[in-house]
Amino acid sequence: MTELKIIFRVCLLVLISLILGVAPVFAFTETPDEDDAVFTALEDEMSRTQKRLKLDKHEKPYFVQYKVIESDIYYLAASCGAISQDRRSRSRRLYTDLRVGDYKLDSSGGGSGLSGLFGSKSGTSGRQLPIEDDYYAIRQEVWLDTDDAYKKAIETYEEKKSHLKSNPEQDRLGDWTREKPVVFIKPSVKLEVDEKKWKDATRKLSALFLKYPEVENSVVVFSAQAGNAWLINNEGFKHRDGKLQTVLSASAKVRAADGKTYTDVEFFTSLNSQDMPSMEVMEKRVDGLVKRLIRVSQAPLAEEFSGPVLFSPEAAGPLLHATLAQTVAGANEKSGGESLFQQAHPFKNKIGSRVASRMLTVVDNPNATEFKGQKLFGSYEVDDDGVPAQEITLIEKGVLKTLCTSRIPTRGVDGSNGHSGNGVGTVSILMVSADPSVNAKKLKKKLIDLGKEQGYDYVYIARRIAQMPDWLMNMGAAITSVFSKIQGSLSLQPTELYRVSVANGKEELVRGASILVQPSRLLRDISAAGNEQKAVLVAQGQYNAMSIVVPAVIVRDVDIQEPSKKAEKPPILPSPLSSPEASPSP
C-alpha cells in the first residue's frame, strides 16, 4: 500500500508540473513521510482549498503554500557563578502564502512572509499551531489561517489592480517566478542536551569573572536549539528539513577611569552541544576577553580621523558581511516602483558593471560546510522557498555578476538562485578573496605608505569589531548592536583599534572610537588584501551564527569618529569583589 501511495504522489507531481509547464526535480528522500501528521494535515487542507475555496465573483487562489516552523530551545544564563535564567520552550508556527491572480500580477505585497528555519524575523508573525502531532487540531488551525489569508488576498489584489490602472508602470516585473518543483525530505531532528552539564559549565565560566574586580557586569548565555521546517505548495514543492545549533556567549563590561564603559563578547558555536569546545578552551578565551577589556579601558582615547584603515580578518568579517548583505541581496522590486530599500538599493541595475576593487571576487556558497578543516555555519540545501541552494559568483574581479534572489523577480536575474531568506534574496556563506594579495608584513607596509601619501602622521588597524547583538544583556555600554544604520552608513564599534605611527610603524591601542563606512562605496575603496583567508563567525541573532571567509583588507577611506564626551556616572560604592568586606557575614 505504501508503494502505491508513493507512485500516486510521483504521478501527481508530474501532472502538476506539466500543467505549470515546468519540469520536476526529484531529490532522494532519506526518510518516509507517510506517518507525518503535519504533512497530512497540510496536504488535506490544501487539496480542499484548491477544489472549493472561492468567494462569489472573486478568483480562486492560483498559488497556495504552507510552511510550518518548529523550534525547541533550551536557554541558560548565568552571572557571577549562579544561574539567572533556565528555561526550555517549544513552539510551532504556520506561515501561509496564498495568492490570487497569476505569476505576472498577484495579491502579494512584496514578500512571502515566511520565517527562516531558526525563527528569523519575517513579514508576518504566523499562526500558532499545536506542538503535538494531532491531525485534527493542526488542520483546524490551517483552515482558519487559509480563510483569513484568502480574504486578505482578495482585498490586496483588488487594491493593487486599481492602483496599477490609475498609475500604469512601464517595464513592470512580475510578482512571482516559476520554478521547478522539488521534493526534499530529510529527517526531523530532536533536541538532546545534557542540562546538568551545561548548567555546571555556565556557572563555572561566569564565575571566572569574579577574579577580576574591574568587571562591572558580566553574563554567560547558553542556548541549544532544534529547528524543523515543513513546506508544501500546490506547484508540487514538498520539503522537510531539520537543523541543530548550539551557541554560547560570554560578555563583560569594564569601566575606564573617566567613567566610560566598554563591553565585548566571546562566541562559541557548534551544530550540537556535544561538539562544543572543551572547558579548557572556553576558559582560556574568557580569560583573554577580560584581559583585553582591561587593556582597552586603560588605553588613551581615539581621535577623529578620515583615511586608510587595515581590518584584520576578525574585523573584516563583520564589516564585509554587513556590507554585502546590503549590496548584493534584496534588490527585487515592489509594485508601484518601490524597492525594499526605498529606491535606494546601491547595486540596482548594476549587473555587468564594476562595483568593487578589481582585485576582489565574492562567491556565495550555501552548500559549503568546511574551510581548511574549520566548520562553517549557515549552510543549507534548500532555501526558504524550497528551491535548491546554488553556489553563485556575485562579484568577479570587481564586476557584479548577479544578485542573491528568491522567487520574487529581480531585474537582471533569471528566476531564483536558491537564496531566499524569509521570502527575499539573502546572502548565505560568503567567500571573499583577492588577487593580487600580499602577506601580513607587506600589508602593514602598504597601510603606512598610504598614510604617508595622504600626509597623515598616523593610520589605524582594526583587529576586532564588537560582536554585541542587542539580544544580549543590556549592560549600559555604548554598544547596543553590532551595527547601526546612520543615514545609509554602517556604524561599527571596534573593540581593538590600534593607532599606527607612519614614521616607525609603532602600534598603540586606543579606545572609544566608532567607525563609519558607506556600503555602496566600501568595496571600491579596498586597496589591498592579505593572502590568508580566515573563517569568521558573525552573530545572526540569539540562537544562531553565520560564517564568512575573508582576508585582511585595507580600506582607503574610512571615517573614525572620536568618542562621545558623555560618560555614565559610576556606582557610588566600589564593587564588593574589590573590597575586603566581600566575604559573607557570619
GROMACS .gro file of C-alpha atoms in nm, residues 121-524:
model
  404
  121LYS     CA    1   1.207   3.796   1.172
  122SER     CA    2   0.955   3.787   0.889
  123GLY     CA    3   0.677   3.986   0.730
  124THR     CA    4   0.415   3.807   0.942
  125SER     CA    5   0.419   3.658   1.287
  126GLY     CA    6   0.249   3.343   1.161
  127ARG     CA    7  -0.019   3.140   1.338
  128GLN     CA    8   0.046   2.929   1.644
  129LEU     CA    9  -0.001   2.554   1.583
  130PRO     CA   10  -0.034   2.271   1.836
  131ILE     CA   11   0.304   2.123   1.924
  132GLU     CA   12   0.151   1.776   1.942
  133ASP     CA   13   0.111   1.573   1.623
  134ASP     CA   14  -0.267   1.585   1.635
  135TYR     CA   15  -0.409   1.579   1.281
  136TYR     CA   16  -0.744   1.744   1.358
  137ALA     CA   17  -0.601   2.014   1.586
  138ILE     CA   18  -0.339   2.110   1.326
  139ARG     CA   19  -0.582   2.105   1.035
  140GLN     CA   20  -0.832   2.326   1.219
  141GLU     CA   21  -0.569   2.600   1.253
  142VAL     CA   22  -0.460   2.559   0.890
  143TRP     CA   23  -0.821   2.601   0.778
  144LEU     CA   24  -0.868   2.921   0.980
  145ASP     CA   25  -0.539   3.070   0.858
  146THR     CA   26  -0.620   2.983   0.497
  147ASP     CA   27  -0.957   3.153   0.521
  148ASP     CA   28  -0.801   3.466   0.666
  149ALA     CA   29  -0.522   3.467   0.404
  150TYR     CA   30  -0.773   3.431   0.117
  151LYS     CA   31  -0.987   3.723   0.234
  152LYS     CA   32  -0.682   3.943   0.271
  153ALA     CA   33  -0.551   3.833  -0.071
  154ILE     CA   34  -0.876   3.934  -0.240
  155GLU     CA   35  -0.864   4.280  -0.081
  156THR     CA   36  -0.498   4.332  -0.170
  157TYR     CA   37  -0.546   4.210  -0.528
  158GLU     CA   38  -0.837   4.446  -0.597
  159GLU     CA   39  -0.647   4.740  -0.447
  160LYS     CA   40  -0.337   4.652  -0.649
  161LYS     CA   41  -0.527   4.631  -0.979
  162SER     CA   42  -0.696   4.963  -0.907
  163HIS     CA   43  -0.363   5.127  -0.825
  164LEU     CA   44  -0.196   4.998  -1.142
  165LYS     CA   45  -0.491   5.111  -1.353
  166SER     CA   46  -0.451   5.466  -1.219
  167ASN     CA   47  -0.072   5.451  -1.213
  168PRO     CA   48   0.050   5.236  -1.505
  169GLU     CA   49   0.406   5.104  -1.472
  170GLN     CA   50   0.646   5.075  -1.762
  171ASP     CA   51   0.852   4.757  -1.789
  172ARG     CA   52   0.694   4.613  -1.478
  173LEU     CA   53   0.839   4.291  -1.337
  174GLY     CA   54   0.605   4.008  -1.249
  175ASP     CA   55   0.520   3.914  -0.891
  176TRP     CA   56   0.638   3.552  -0.872
  177THR     CA   57   0.877   3.331  -1.067
  178ARG     CA   58   0.808   2.982  -1.200
  179GLU     CA   59   1.048   2.727  -1.054
  180LYS     CA   60   1.095   2.353  -1.091
  181PRO     CA   61   0.910   2.167  -0.814
  182VAL     CA   62   1.140   1.993  -0.569
  183VAL     CA   63   1.072   1.709  -0.327
  184PHE     CA   64   1.324   1.721  -0.043
  185ILE     CA   65   1.253   1.509   0.262
  186LYS     CA   66   1.508   1.482   0.542
  187PRO     CA   67   1.462   1.357   0.897
  188SER     CA   68   1.325   1.593   1.155
  189VAL     CA   69   1.559   1.649   1.449
  190LYS     CA   70   1.516   1.637   1.825
  191LEU     CA   71   1.694   1.842   2.087
  192GLU     CA   72   1.914   1.636   2.313
  193VAL     CA   73   2.112   1.836   2.565
  194ASP     CA   74   2.279   1.746   2.893
  195GLU     CA   75   2.116   2.014   3.108
  196LYS     CA   76   2.323   1.941   3.419
  197LYS     CA   77   2.649   1.958   3.223
  198TRP     CA   78   2.569   2.299   3.076
  199LYS     CA   79   2.437   2.441   3.399
  200ASP     CA   80   2.767   2.350   3.558
  201ALA     CA   81   2.957   2.492   3.260
  202THR     CA   82   2.775   2.827   3.256
  203ARG     CA   83   2.819   2.859   3.633
  204LYS     CA   84   3.189   2.785   3.607
  205LEU     CA   85   3.251   3.019   3.314
  206SER     CA   86   3.053   3.303   3.472
  207ALA     CA   87   3.246   3.255   3.798
  208LEU     CA   88   3.573   3.331   3.614
  209PHE     CA   89   3.476   3.699   3.609
  210LEU     CA   90   3.482   3.705   3.989
  211LYS     CA   91   3.863   3.701   3.972
  212TYR     CA   92   3.857   4.046   3.815
  213PRO     CA   93   3.711   4.328   4.028
  214GLU     CA   94   3.748   4.551   3.720
  215VAL     CA   95   3.449   4.370   3.563
  216GLU     CA   96   3.140   4.568   3.649
  217ASN     CA   97   2.891   4.334   3.487
  218SER     CA   98   2.906   4.002   3.305
  219VAL     CA   99   2.682   3.727   3.171
  220VAL     CA  100   2.725   3.384   3.013
  221VAL     CA  101   2.441   3.272   2.784
  222PHE     CA  102   2.396   2.918   2.655
  223SER     CA  103   2.133   2.813   2.400
  224ALA     CA  104   2.075   2.484   2.221
  225GLN     CA  105   1.809   2.466   1.952
  226ALA     CA  106   1.646   2.210   1.728
  227GLY     CA  107   1.460   2.360   1.432
  228ASN     CA  108   1.230   2.170   1.194
  229ALA     CA  109   1.059   2.302   0.883
  230TRP     CA  110   0.778   2.165   0.664
  231LEU     CA  111   0.685   2.327   0.331
  232ILE     CA  112   0.432   2.227   0.068
  233ASN     CA  113   0.261   2.416  -0.213
  234ASN     CA  114   0.020   2.345  -0.497
  235GLU     CA  115   0.304   2.350  -0.754
  236GLY     CA  116   0.445   2.024  -0.619
  237PHE     CA  117   0.713   2.155  -0.384
  238LYS     CA  118   0.749   1.943  -0.072
  239HIS     CA  119   1.017   1.997   0.187
  240ARG     CA  120   1.102   1.876   0.535
  241ASP     CA  121   1.432   1.957   0.699
  242GLY     CA  122   1.581   1.978   1.045
  243LYS     CA  123   1.882   2.158   1.188
  244LEU     CA  124   2.060   2.183   1.521
  245GLN     CA  125   2.275   2.462   1.655
  246THR     CA  126   2.433   2.544   1.990
  247VAL     CA  127   2.567   2.888   2.083
  248LEU     CA  128   2.743   3.003   2.399
  249SER     CA  129   2.842   3.365   2.457
  250ALA     CA  130   3.038   3.523   2.739
  251SER     CA  131   3.027   3.902   2.769
  252ALA     CA  132   3.163   4.152   3.017
  253LYS     CA  133   3.171   4.524   3.086
  254VAL     CA  134   3.455   4.725   3.238
  255ARG     CA  135   3.479   5.093   3.324
  256ALA     CA  136   3.767   5.327   3.248
  257ALA     CA  137   3.892   5.586   3.497
  258ASP     CA  138   3.698   5.859   3.313
  259GLY     CA  139   3.369   5.670   3.360
  260LYS     CA  140   3.333   5.539   3.004
  261THR     CA  141   3.230   5.173   2.979
  262TYR     CA  142   3.345   4.909   2.731
  263THR     CA  143   3.181   4.577   2.651
  264ASP     CA  144   3.297   4.279   2.445
  265VAL     CA  145   3.190   3.919   2.391
  266GLU     CA  146   3.333   3.579   2.301
  267PHE     CA  147   3.123   3.334   2.096
  268PHE     CA  148   3.140   2.954   2.080
  269THR     CA  149   2.918   2.756   1.847
  270SER     CA  150   2.864   2.407   1.707
  271LEU     CA  151   2.590   2.208   1.540
  272ASN     CA  152   2.515   2.026   1.863
  273SER     CA  153   2.616   2.063   2.224
  274GLN     CA  154   2.832   1.750   2.219
  275ASP     CA  155   3.073   1.915   1.974
  276MET     CA  156   3.127   2.239   2.165
  277PRO     CA  157   3.487   2.337   2.256
  278SER     CA  158   3.633   2.197   2.575
  279MET     CA  159   3.604   2.385   2.903
  280GLU     CA  160   3.978   2.450   2.891
  281VAL     CA  161   3.945   2.626   2.555
  282MET     CA  162   3.645   2.832   2.666
  283GLU     CA  163   3.803   2.929   2.997
  284LYS     CA  164   4.117   3.048   2.818
  285ARG     CA  165   3.918   3.265   2.577
  286VAL     CA  166   3.700   3.410   2.854
  287ASP     CA  167   4.014   3.496   3.050
  288GLY     CA  168   4.155   3.660   2.736
  289LEU     CA  169   3.834   3.857   2.693
  290VAL     CA  170   3.867   4.016   3.036
  291LYS     CA  171   4.235   4.097   2.996
  292ARG     CA  172   4.163   4.252   2.657
  293LEU     CA  173   3.889   4.469   2.803
  294ILE     CA  174   4.111   4.584   3.089
  295ARG     CA  175   4.381   4.686   2.839
  296VAL     CA  176   4.124   4.879   2.638
  297SER     CA  177   3.992   5.062   2.946
  298GLN     CA  178   4.346   5.180   3.024
  299ALA     CA  179   4.423   5.295   2.669
  300PRO     CA  180   4.414   5.660   2.552
  301LEU     CA  181   4.107   5.790   2.372
  302ALA     CA  182   4.094   5.769   1.992
  303GLU     CA  183   4.091   6.085   1.782
  304GLU     CA  184   3.883   6.182   1.480
  305PHE     CA  185   4.032   6.052   1.156
  306SER     CA  186   3.944   6.003   0.790
  307GLY     CA  187   4.182   5.787   0.591
  308PRO     CA  188   4.317   5.433   0.538
  309VAL     CA  189   4.235   5.158   0.788
  310LEU     CA  190   4.356   4.798   0.790
  311PHE     CA  191   4.095   4.543   0.901
  312SER     CA  192   4.225   4.207   1.022
  313PRO     CA  193   4.016   3.903   0.915
  314GLU     CA  194   3.837   3.908   1.254
  315ALA     CA  195   3.731   4.269   1.190
  316ALA     CA  196   3.686   4.234   0.814
  317GLY     CA  197   3.433   3.952   0.865
  318PRO     CA  198   3.158   4.160   1.031
  319LEU     CA  199   3.243   4.460   0.811
  320LEU     CA  200   3.214   4.276   0.478
  321HIS     CA  201   2.919   4.062   0.582
  322ALA     CA  202   2.712   4.370   0.671
  323THR     CA  203   2.825   4.550   0.354
  324LEU     CA  204   2.747   4.261   0.119
  325ALA     CA  205   2.414   4.189   0.290
  326GLN     CA  206   2.307   4.541   0.192
  327THR     CA  207   2.453   4.547  -0.158
  328VAL     CA  208   2.408   4.204  -0.321
  329ALA     CA  209   2.074   4.098  -0.169
  330GLY     CA  210   1.716   4.223  -0.154
  331ALA     CA  211   1.721   4.401  -0.490
  332ASN     CA  212   1.374   4.289  -0.600
  333GLU     CA  213   1.106   4.548  -0.673
  334LYS     CA  214   0.756   4.603  -0.540
  335SER     CA  215   0.457   4.715  -0.738
  336GLY     CA  216   0.443   5.091  -0.751
  337GLY     CA  217   0.814   5.120  -0.824
  338GLU     CA  218   0.921   5.092  -0.462
  339SER     CA  219   1.219   4.877  -0.377
  340LEU     CA  220   1.284   4.705  -0.047
  341PHE     CA  221   1.543   4.976   0.012
  342GLN     CA  222   1.303   5.266  -0.067
  343GLN     CA  223   1.451   5.318  -0.414
  344ALA     CA  224   1.798   5.322  -0.266
  345HIS     CA  225   1.936   4.975  -0.332
  346PRO     CA  226   2.302   5.052  -0.403
  347PHE     CA  227   2.354   4.793  -0.681
  348LYS     CA  228   2.021   4.824  -0.860
  349ASN     CA  229   2.065   4.791  -1.240
  350LYS     CA  230   2.442   4.743  -1.199
  351ILE     CA  231   2.484   4.381  -1.307
  352GLY     CA  232   2.777   4.377  -1.550
  353SER     CA  233   2.923   4.696  -1.404
  354ARG     CA  234   3.225   4.737  -1.177
  355VAL     CA  235   3.112   4.780  -0.817
  356ALA     CA  236   3.427   4.681  -0.628
  357SER     CA  237   3.804   4.687  -0.645
  358ARG     CA  238   3.928   4.485  -0.944
  359MET     CA  239   4.119   4.256  -0.709
  360LEU     CA  240   3.801   4.142  -0.534
  361THR     CA  241   3.595   3.826  -0.600
  362VAL     CA  242   3.296   3.727  -0.389
  363VAL     CA  243   3.126   3.385  -0.401
  364ASP     CA  244   2.814   3.290  -0.206
  365ASN     CA  245   2.802   2.916  -0.137
  366PRO     CA  246   2.518   2.794   0.087
  367ASN     CA  247   2.638   2.435   0.032
  368ALA     CA  248   2.977   2.500   0.198
  369THR     CA  249   3.033   2.315   0.526
  370GLU     CA  250   3.410   2.345   0.585
  371PHE     CA  251   3.701   2.575   0.509
  372LYS     CA  252   4.053   2.447   0.566
  373GLY     CA  253   3.923   2.194   0.815
  374GLN     CA  254   3.716   2.451   1.005
  375LYS     CA  255   3.341   2.405   1.035
  376LEU     CA  256   3.126   2.665   0.860
  377PHE     CA  257   2.784   2.769   0.992
  378GLY     CA  258   2.478   2.878   0.797
  379SER     CA  259   2.479   2.617   0.520
  380TYR     CA  260   2.154   2.475   0.377
  381GLU     CA  261   2.039   2.250   0.092
  382VAL     CA  262   1.711   2.419   0.002
  383ASP     CA  263   1.617   2.778   0.079
  384ASP     CA  264   1.308   2.922   0.248
  385ASP     CA  265   1.107   2.888  -0.076
  386GLY     CA  266   1.206   2.521  -0.115
  387VAL     CA  267   1.441   2.599  -0.406
  388PRO     CA  268   1.775   2.410  -0.410
  389ALA     CA  269   2.072   2.613  -0.286
  390GLN     CA  270   2.313   2.728  -0.556
  391GLU     CA  271   2.673   2.842  -0.540
  392ILE     CA  272   2.693   3.176  -0.722
  393THR     CA  273   2.969   3.419  -0.807
  394LEU     CA  274   2.837   3.758  -0.701
  395ILE     CA  275   3.142   3.969  -0.787
  396GLU     CA  276   3.428   3.865  -1.014
  397LYS     CA  277   3.736   4.086  -1.030
  398GLY     CA  278   3.525   4.381  -0.919
  399VAL     CA  279   3.238   4.327  -1.164
  400LEU     CA  280   2.887   4.250  -1.035
  401LYS     CA  281   2.779   3.920  -1.195
  402THR     CA  282   2.448   3.852  -1.020
  403LEU     CA  283   2.249   3.911  -0.701
  404CYS     CA  284   2.108   3.679  -0.434
  405THR     CA  285   1.749   3.611  -0.538
  406SER     CA  286   1.431   3.445  -0.415
  407ARG     CA  287   1.114   3.378  -0.613
  408ILE     CA  288   1.032   3.748  -0.616
  409PRO     CA  289   1.157   3.861  -0.960
  410THR     CA  290   1.480   4.059  -0.960
  411ARG     CA  291   1.573   4.274  -1.256
  412GLY     CA  292   1.868   4.128  -1.446
  413VAL     CA  293   1.849   3.784  -1.283
  414ASP     CA  294   1.662   3.488  -1.431
  415GLY     CA  295   1.449   3.338  -1.154
  416SER     CA  296   1.554   3.224  -0.808
  417ASN     CA  297   1.909   3.109  -0.737
  418GLY     CA  298   1.822   2.941  -0.408
  419HIS     CA  299   1.896   3.233  -0.176
  420SER     CA  300   1.555   3.305  -0.025
  421GLY     CA  301   1.560   3.410   0.338
  422ASN     CA  302   1.213   3.499   0.472
  423GLY     CA  303   1.099   3.518   0.110
  424VAL     CA  304   1.355   3.774  -0.016
  425GLY     CA  305   1.705   3.737  -0.161
  426THR     CA  306   1.956   3.693   0.122
  427VAL     CA  307   2.329   3.618   0.149
  428SER     CA  308   2.447   3.291   0.300
  429ILE     CA  309   2.807   3.174   0.341
  430LEU     CA  310   3.022   3.436   0.168
  431MET     CA  311   3.372   3.363   0.039
  432VAL     CA  312   3.576   3.679  -0.023
  433SER     CA  313   3.914   3.653  -0.199
  434ALA     CA  314   4.159   3.895  -0.360
  435ASP     CA  315   4.409   3.874  -0.644
  436PRO     CA  316   4.672   4.007  -0.613
  437SER     CA  317   4.722   3.966  -0.239
  438VAL     CA  318   5.017   4.015  -0.006
  439ASN     CA  319   5.143   3.878   0.325
  440ALA     CA  320   5.076   4.046   0.660
  441LYS     CA  321   5.409   4.231   0.671
  442LYS     CA  322   5.362   4.383   0.325
  443LEU     CA  323   5.001   4.466   0.404
  444LYS     CA  324   5.102   4.678   0.702
  445LYS     CA  325   5.370   4.848   0.490
  446LYS     CA  326   5.105   4.925   0.228
  447LEU     CA  327   4.889   5.083   0.501
  448ILE     CA  328   5.176   5.303   0.619
  449ASP     CA  329   5.264   5.403   0.261
  450LEU     CA  330   4.904   5.511   0.201
  451GLY     CA  331   4.919   5.719   0.519
  452LYS     CA  332   5.237   5.890   0.402
  453GLU     CA  333   5.088   5.960   0.058
  454GLN     CA  334   4.789   6.130   0.220
  455GLY     CA  335   5.001   6.326   0.466
  456TYR     CA  336   4.897   6.152   0.789
  457ASP     CA  337   5.114   6.105   1.096
  458TYR     CA  338   4.904   5.803   1.198
  459VAL     CA  339   4.691   5.535   1.035
  460TYR     CA  340   4.476   5.268   1.204
  461ILE     CA  341   4.441   4.891   1.234
  462ALA     CA  342   4.109   4.741   1.349
  463ARG     CA  343   4.169   4.393   1.490
  464ARG     CA  344   3.826   4.322   1.639
  465ILE     CA  345   3.475   4.452   1.581
  466ALA     CA  346   3.216   4.431   1.859
  467GLN     CA  347   3.001   4.120   1.838
  468MET     CA  348   2.740   4.255   2.073
  469PRO     CA  349   2.386   4.184   1.945
  470ASP     CA  350   2.102   4.368   2.114
  471TRP     CA  351   1.959   4.041   2.248
  472LEU     CA  352   2.240   4.011   2.500
  473MET     CA  353   2.204   4.152   2.847
  474ASN     CA  354   2.186   4.530   2.847
  475MET     CA  355   2.498   4.633   3.032
  476GLY     CA  356   2.459   5.005   2.986
  477ALA     CA  357   2.754   5.013   2.747
  478ALA     CA  358   2.779   5.237   2.446
  479ILE     CA  359   2.742   4.928   2.227
  480THR     CA  360   2.384   4.818   2.174
  481SER     CA  361   2.423   4.630   1.845
  482VAL     CA  362   2.692   4.510   1.611
  483PHE     CA  363   2.591   4.769   1.354
  484SER     CA  364   2.362   5.067   1.342
  485LYS     CA  365   2.250   5.249   1.029
  486ILE     CA  366   2.314   5.621   1.021
  487GLN     CA  367   2.183   5.791   0.706
  488GLY     CA  368   2.267   5.491   0.486
  489SER     CA  369   2.603   5.430   0.654
  490LEU     CA  370   2.722   5.149   0.874
  491SER     CA  371   2.848   5.237   1.218
  492LEU     CA  372   3.079   4.975   1.370
  493GLN     CA  373   3.221   4.960   1.719
  494PRO     CA  374   3.583   4.835   1.721
  495THR     CA  375   3.690   4.669   2.046
  496GLU     CA  376   4.053   4.653   1.941
  497LEU     CA  377   4.169   4.957   1.746
  498TYR     CA  378   4.536   5.050   1.709
  499ARG     CA  379   4.685   5.383   1.607
  500VAL     CA  380   4.995   5.319   1.392
  501SER     CA  381   5.278   5.570   1.352
  502VAL     CA  382   5.370   5.616   0.985
  503ALA     CA  383   5.721   5.717   1.100
  504ASN     CA  384   5.819   5.391   1.270
  505GLY     CA  385   5.518   5.157   1.249
  506LYS     CA  386   5.469   5.151   1.627
  507GLU     CA  387   5.118   5.046   1.732
  508GLU     CA  388   4.922   5.197   2.020
  509LEU     CA  389   4.588   5.065   2.146
  510VAL     CA  390   4.317   5.335   2.161
  511ARG     CA  391   3.958   5.325   2.284
  512GLY     CA  392   3.613   5.467   2.238
  513ALA     CA  393   3.601   5.522   1.862
  514SER     CA  394   3.329   5.424   1.619
  515ILE     CA  395   3.395   5.351   1.252
  516LEU     CA  396   3.163   5.488   0.983
  517VAL     CA  397   3.159   5.338   0.632
  518GLN     CA  398   2.939   5.370   0.323
  519PRO     CA  399   2.835   5.022   0.196
  520SER     CA  400   2.777   5.147  -0.159
  521ARG     CA  401   3.139   5.254  -0.200
  522LEU     CA  402   3.332   5.048   0.055
  523LEU     CA  403   3.407   4.760  -0.186
  524ARG     CA  404   3.556   5.008  -0.433
   0.00000   0.00000   0.00000
